[in-house]
PDB file of C-alpha atoms in Angstrom:
ATOM      1  CA  UNK U   1     -24.484 -12.443 -23.506  1.00  0.00           C
ATOM      2  CA  UNK U   2     -24.525 -14.546 -20.753  1.00  0.00           C
ATOM      3  CA  UNK U   3     -25.026 -11.410 -17.623  1.00  0.00           C
ATOM      4  CA  UNK U   4     -23.615 -14.270 -14.667  1.00  0.00           C
ATOM      5  CA  UNK U   5     -19.837 -14.066 -17.218  1.00  0.00           C
ATOM      6  CA  UNK U   6     -20.211  -9.913 -17.805  1.00  0.00           C
ATOM      7  CA  UNK U   7     -20.730  -9.610 -13.792  1.00  0.00           C
ATOM      8  CA  UNK U   8     -17.486 -12.304 -13.107  1.00  0.00           C
ATOM      9  CA  UNK U   9     -15.668  -9.797 -15.363  1.00  0.00           C
ATOM     10  CA  UNK U  10     -16.511  -6.880 -13.571  1.00  0.00           C
ATOM     11  CA  UNK U  11     -15.685  -7.647 -10.323  1.00  0.00           C
ATOM     12  CA  UNK U  12     -12.610  -8.844 -11.502  1.00  0.00           C
ATOM     13  CA  UNK U  13     -12.152  -5.675 -12.366  1.00  0.00           C
ATOM     14  CA  UNK U  14     -13.661  -3.671 -10.083  1.00  0.00           C
ATOM     15  CA  UNK U  15     -12.251  -5.687  -6.819  1.00  0.00           C
ATOM     16  CA  UNK U  16      -9.021  -5.316  -8.374  1.00  0.00           C
ATOM     17  CA  UNK U  17      -9.073  -1.888  -9.032  1.00  0.00           C
ATOM     18  CA  UNK U  18     -10.797  -1.008  -5.541  1.00  0.00           C
ATOM     19  CA  UNK U  19      -8.358  -2.808  -3.344  1.00  0.00           C
ATOM     20  CA  UNK U  20      -5.159  -2.010  -4.726  1.00  0.00           C
ATOM     21  CA  UNK U  21      -5.807   1.867  -6.184  1.00  0.00           C
ATOM     22  CA  UNK U  22      -9.106   1.919  -4.102  1.00  0.00           C
ATOM     23  CA  UNK U  23     -10.692   3.239  -7.356  1.00  0.00           C
ATOM     24  CA  UNK U  24     -13.744   2.603  -8.201  1.00  0.00           C
ATOM     25  CA  UNK U  25     -16.094   0.609 -11.134  1.00  0.00           C
ATOM     26  CA  UNK U  26     -18.427   1.887 -13.155  1.00  0.00           C
ATOM     27  CA  UNK U  27     -20.271   1.202 -16.758  1.00  0.00           C
ATOM     28  CA  UNK U  28     -18.648   2.785 -19.050  1.00  0.00           C
ATOM     29  CA  UNK U  29     -21.787   4.835 -19.697  1.00  0.00           C
ATOM     30  CA  UNK U  30     -20.684   6.749 -23.403  1.00  0.00           C
ATOM     31  CA  UNK U  31     -18.187   6.747 -25.706  1.00  0.00           C
ATOM     32  CA  UNK U  32     -14.647   8.036 -24.702  1.00  0.00           C
ATOM     33  CA  UNK U  33     -12.180   9.588 -27.562  1.00  0.00           C
ATOM     34  CA  UNK U  34      -8.619   8.962 -25.816  1.00  0.00           C
ATOM     35  CA  UNK U  35      -5.857   8.418 -28.275  1.00  0.00           C
ATOM     36  CA  UNK U  36      -4.283   5.554 -29.150  1.00  0.00           C
ATOM     37  CA  UNK U  37      -0.670   7.263 -28.522  1.00  0.00           C
ATOM     38  CA  UNK U  38      -2.503   7.567 -24.111  1.00  0.00           C
ATOM     39  CA  UNK U  39      -2.714   4.361 -23.620  1.00  0.00           C
ATOM     40  CA  UNK U  40      -0.478   1.708 -22.876  1.00  0.00           C
ATOM     41  CA  UNK U  41      -1.923  -1.957 -23.336  1.00  0.00           C
ATOM     42  CA  UNK U  42      -0.407  -5.792 -21.804  1.00  0.00           C
ATOM     43  CA  UNK U  43      -1.352  -8.956 -23.834  1.00  0.00           C
ATOM     44  CA  UNK U  44      -1.595 -12.066 -21.415  1.00  0.00           C
ATOM     45  CA  UNK U  45      -2.031 -15.398 -22.070  1.00  0.00           C
ATOM     46  CA  UNK U  46      -4.079 -18.967 -20.443  1.00  0.00           C
ATOM     47  CA  UNK U  47      -2.937 -21.775 -21.122  1.00  0.00           C
ATOM     48  CA  UNK U  48      -4.198 -23.960 -19.009  1.00  0.00           C
ATOM     49  CA  UNK U  49      -6.536 -26.043 -18.467  1.00  0.00           C
ATOM     50  CA  UNK U  50      -8.649 -23.455 -21.526  1.00  0.00           C
ATOM     51  CA  UNK U  51      -6.846 -21.061 -23.740  1.00  0.00           C
ATOM     52  CA  UNK U  52      -7.677 -17.265 -24.085  1.00  0.00           C
ATOM     53  CA  UNK U  53      -6.172 -14.346 -24.652  1.00  0.00           C
ATOM     54  CA  UNK U  54      -7.146 -11.076 -22.191  1.00  0.00           C
ATOM     55  CA  UNK U  55      -5.610  -7.795 -23.531  1.00  0.00           C
ATOM     56  CA  UNK U  56      -6.729  -4.744 -20.792  1.00  0.00           C
ATOM     57  CA  UNK U  57      -5.791  -1.238 -22.178  1.00  0.00           C
ATOM     58  CA  UNK U  58      -6.722   2.535 -20.077  1.00  0.00           C
ATOM     59  CA  UNK U  59      -4.909   5.213 -20.468  1.00  0.00           C
ATOM     60  CA  UNK U  60      -1.271   5.929 -19.003  1.00  0.00           C
ATOM     61  CA  UNK U  61      -3.086   9.070 -17.659  1.00  0.00           C
ATOM     62  CA  UNK U  62      -4.788   6.578 -15.774  1.00  0.00           C
ATOM     63  CA  UNK U  63      -2.670   4.319 -14.418  1.00  0.00           C
ATOM     64  CA  UNK U  64      -0.193   6.860 -13.914  1.00  0.00           C
ATOM     65  CA  UNK U  65      -2.830   7.749 -10.542  1.00  0.00           C
ATOM     66  CA  UNK U  66      -3.402   3.790  -9.817  1.00  0.00           C
ATOM     67  CA  UNK U  67       0.613   4.269  -9.437  1.00  0.00           C
ATOM     68  CA  UNK U  68       0.398   6.771  -7.472  1.00  0.00           C
ATOM     69  CA  UNK U  69      -2.114   5.575  -4.976  1.00  0.00           C
ATOM     70  CA  UNK U  70      -0.393   2.215  -4.842  1.00  0.00           C
ATOM     71  CA  UNK U  71       3.218   3.974  -4.094  1.00  0.00           C
ATOM     72  CA  UNK U  72       2.045   7.229  -2.356  1.00  0.00           C
ATOM     73  CA  UNK U  73       3.547   9.454  -5.244  1.00  0.00           C
ATOM     74  CA  UNK U  74       6.447   8.134  -5.915  1.00  0.00           C
ATOM     75  CA  UNK U  75       9.042  10.195  -8.207  1.00  0.00           C
ATOM     76  CA  UNK U  76       8.676  11.075 -12.056  1.00  0.00           C
ATOM     77  CA  UNK U  77      11.017   8.479 -12.782  1.00  0.00           C
ATOM     78  CA  UNK U  78      10.136   6.314 -10.349  1.00  0.00           C
ATOM     79  CA  UNK U  79       6.474   6.509 -11.998  1.00  0.00           C
ATOM     80  CA  UNK U  80       8.418   5.818 -15.420  1.00  0.00           C
ATOM     81  CA  UNK U  81       9.693   2.415 -14.288  1.00  0.00           C
ATOM     82  CA  UNK U  82       7.100   1.298 -12.778  1.00  0.00           C
ATOM     83  CA  UNK U  83       4.569   1.998 -15.590  1.00  0.00           C
ATOM     84  CA  UNK U  84       4.880  -1.358 -16.961  1.00  0.00           C
ATOM     85  CA  UNK U  85       5.236  -3.480 -14.702  1.00  0.00           C
ATOM     86  CA  UNK U  86       2.026  -2.365 -12.493  1.00  0.00           C
ATOM     87  CA  UNK U  87      -0.172  -2.600 -16.292  1.00  0.00           C
ATOM     88  CA  UNK U  88       1.391  -6.093 -16.574  1.00  0.00           C
ATOM     89  CA  UNK U  89      -0.121  -7.159 -12.668  1.00  0.00           C
ATOM     90  CA  UNK U  90      -3.283  -5.289 -13.249  1.00  0.00           C
ATOM     91  CA  UNK U  91      -4.358  -7.263 -15.903  1.00  0.00           C
ATOM     92  CA  UNK U  92      -2.154 -10.644 -14.184  1.00  0.00           C
ATOM     93  CA  UNK U  93      -4.677  -9.360 -11.404  1.00  0.00           C
ATOM     94  CA  UNK U  94      -7.643  -9.262 -12.850  1.00  0.00           C
ATOM     95  CA  UNK U  95      -7.061 -12.804 -14.967  1.00  0.00           C
ATOM     96  CA  UNK U  96      -6.610 -14.392 -11.108  1.00  0.00           C
ATOM     97  CA  UNK U  97      -9.129 -13.702 -10.082  1.00  0.00           C
ATOM     98  CA  UNK U  98     -12.217 -13.952 -13.235  1.00  0.00           C
ATOM     99  CA  UNK U  99     -10.133 -18.021 -13.708  1.00  0.00           C
ATOM    100  CA  UNK U 100     -10.416 -18.737  -9.729  1.00  0.00           C
ATOM    101  CA  UNK U 101     -14.683 -17.049 -10.173  1.00  0.00           C
ATOM    102  CA  UNK U 102     -15.214 -18.700 -13.478  1.00  0.00           C
ATOM    103  CA  UNK U 103     -13.256 -22.434 -12.927  1.00  0.00           C
ATOM    104  CA  UNK U 104     -15.034 -24.764 -11.422  1.00  0.00           C
ATOM    105  CA  UNK U 105     -13.666 -25.784  -7.826  1.00  0.00           C
ATOM    106  CA  UNK U 106      -9.722 -24.842  -6.740  1.00  0.00           C
ATOM    107  CA  UNK U 107      -8.830 -25.792 -10.573  1.00  0.00           C
ATOM    108  CA  UNK U 108      -5.519 -24.973 -11.510  1.00  0.00           C
ATOM    109  CA  UNK U 109      -4.753 -22.534 -14.495  1.00  0.00           C
ATOM    110  CA  UNK U 110      -1.192 -21.411 -16.251  1.00  0.00           C
ATOM    111  CA  UNK U 111      -0.821 -17.536 -17.197  1.00  0.00           C
ATOM    112  CA  UNK U 112       1.799 -17.062 -19.789  1.00  0.00           C
ATOM    113  CA  UNK U 113       3.914 -13.641 -18.430  1.00  0.00           C
ATOM    114  CA  UNK U 114       2.192 -10.188 -19.844  1.00  0.00           C
ATOM    115  CA  UNK U 115       3.167  -8.367 -23.106  1.00  0.00           C
ATOM    116  CA  UNK U 116       2.835  -4.682 -22.394  1.00  0.00           C
ATOM    117  CA  UNK U 117       2.756  -2.628 -25.151  1.00  0.00           C
ATOM    118  CA  UNK U 118       1.910   1.352 -26.325  1.00  0.00           C
ATOM    119  CA  UNK U 119       0.871   0.237 -28.698  1.00  0.00           C
ATOM    120  CA  UNK U 120      -2.485  -1.755 -29.805  1.00  0.00           C
ATOM    121  CA  UNK U 121      -1.604  -5.744 -29.459  1.00  0.00           C
ATOM    122  CA  UNK U 122      -2.035  -7.641 -32.259  1.00  0.00           C
ATOM    123  CA  UNK U 123      -4.727 -11.099 -31.136  1.00  0.00           C
ATOM    124  CA  UNK U 124      -5.063 -13.928 -31.620  1.00  0.00           C
ATOM    125  CA  UNK U 125      -8.180 -14.865 -34.049  1.00  0.00           C
ATOM    126  CA  UNK U 126     -10.748 -16.362 -32.335  1.00  0.00           C
ATOM    127  CA  UNK U 127     -14.104 -15.392 -30.729  1.00  0.00           C
ATOM    128  CA  UNK U 128     -13.832 -11.602 -28.885  1.00  0.00           C
ATOM    129  CA  UNK U 129     -15.519  -9.831 -26.502  1.00  0.00           C
ATOM    130  CA  UNK U 130     -13.716  -6.077 -25.328  1.00  0.00           C
ATOM    131  CA  UNK U 131     -15.860  -4.716 -22.126  1.00  0.00           C
ATOM    132  CA  UNK U 132     -15.615  -1.575 -21.275  1.00  0.00           C
ATOM    133  CA  UNK U 133     -15.398   0.494 -17.566  1.00  0.00           C
ATOM    134  CA  UNK U 134     -14.731   3.819 -16.861  1.00  0.00           C
ATOM    135  CA  UNK U 135     -12.455   4.208 -13.869  1.00  0.00           C
ATOM    136  CA  UNK U 136     -11.883   8.056 -12.112  1.00  0.00           C
ATOM    137  CA  UNK U 137     -14.304   9.559 -14.999  1.00  0.00           C
ATOM    138  CA  UNK U 138     -10.807   7.857 -17.352  1.00  0.00           C
ATOM    139  CA  UNK U 139     -11.852   4.896 -19.530  1.00  0.00           C
ATOM    140  CA  UNK U 140     -10.327   1.234 -19.126  1.00  0.00           C
ATOM    141  CA  UNK U 141     -10.939  -1.667 -21.460  1.00  0.00           C
ATOM    142  CA  UNK U 142     -10.670  -5.754 -20.770  1.00  0.00           C
ATOM    143  CA  UNK U 143     -10.921  -8.133 -24.404  1.00  0.00           C
ATOM    144  CA  UNK U 144     -10.793 -11.538 -24.240  1.00  0.00           C
ATOM    145  CA  UNK U 145      -9.672 -13.654 -27.203  1.00  0.00           C
ATOM    146  CA  UNK U 146     -10.746 -17.638 -27.427  1.00  0.00           C
ATOM    147  CA  UNK U 147     -12.666 -20.698 -27.624  1.00  0.00           C
ATOM    148  CA  UNK U 148     -11.901 -21.061 -24.275  1.00  0.00           C
ATOM    149  CA  UNK U 149     -14.460 -18.823 -23.037  1.00  0.00           C
ATOM    150  CA  UNK U 150     -16.614 -18.400 -26.131  1.00  0.00           C
ATOM    151  CA  UNK U 151     -16.930 -21.304 -28.118  1.00  0.00           C
ATOM    152  CA  UNK U 152     -18.501 -21.853 -30.855  1.00  0.00           C
ATOM    153  CA  UNK U 153     -21.863 -19.772 -30.308  1.00  0.00           C
ATOM    154  CA  UNK U 154     -19.996 -17.077 -28.885  1.00  0.00           C
ATOM    155  CA  UNK U 155     -21.641 -16.851 -25.129  1.00  0.00           C
ATOM    156  CA  UNK U 156     -20.074 -17.736 -22.626  1.00  0.00           C
ATOM    157  CA  UNK U 157     -18.316 -20.823 -20.975  1.00  0.00           C
TER     158      UNK U 157
END
């Protein structure tokens, strides 16, 4: 795996969370067990100029902490209402940053709309890779699937 691409992924997530919620992103130092029922995921298709799928998964507690910081501690019922929007926005921002750094020049790209779920989403077939991080003591994972980023040999393009 290209160390440069790994750094692009880490940078995309780190800058997004540091700018939005003032949270530090660290490599995950050990396996963290979380109950799948406590997680939320967002899935996003990259449509052009390459085809891929990105899935961001994190615990609801971490998402709630992000919302608390971004929206200055809203009421609990407001947090419930904006949870899906915030997760979709996080994935959209991470994907945009990654594509801006990955694609040559100022090449335009096109993304689908984020799909948010409480279950682990079914992902497309193809080469994939998952990066896991620690944010405020909670796990965060980004999975990228597809030959757009990973050609036949499984290494980033």
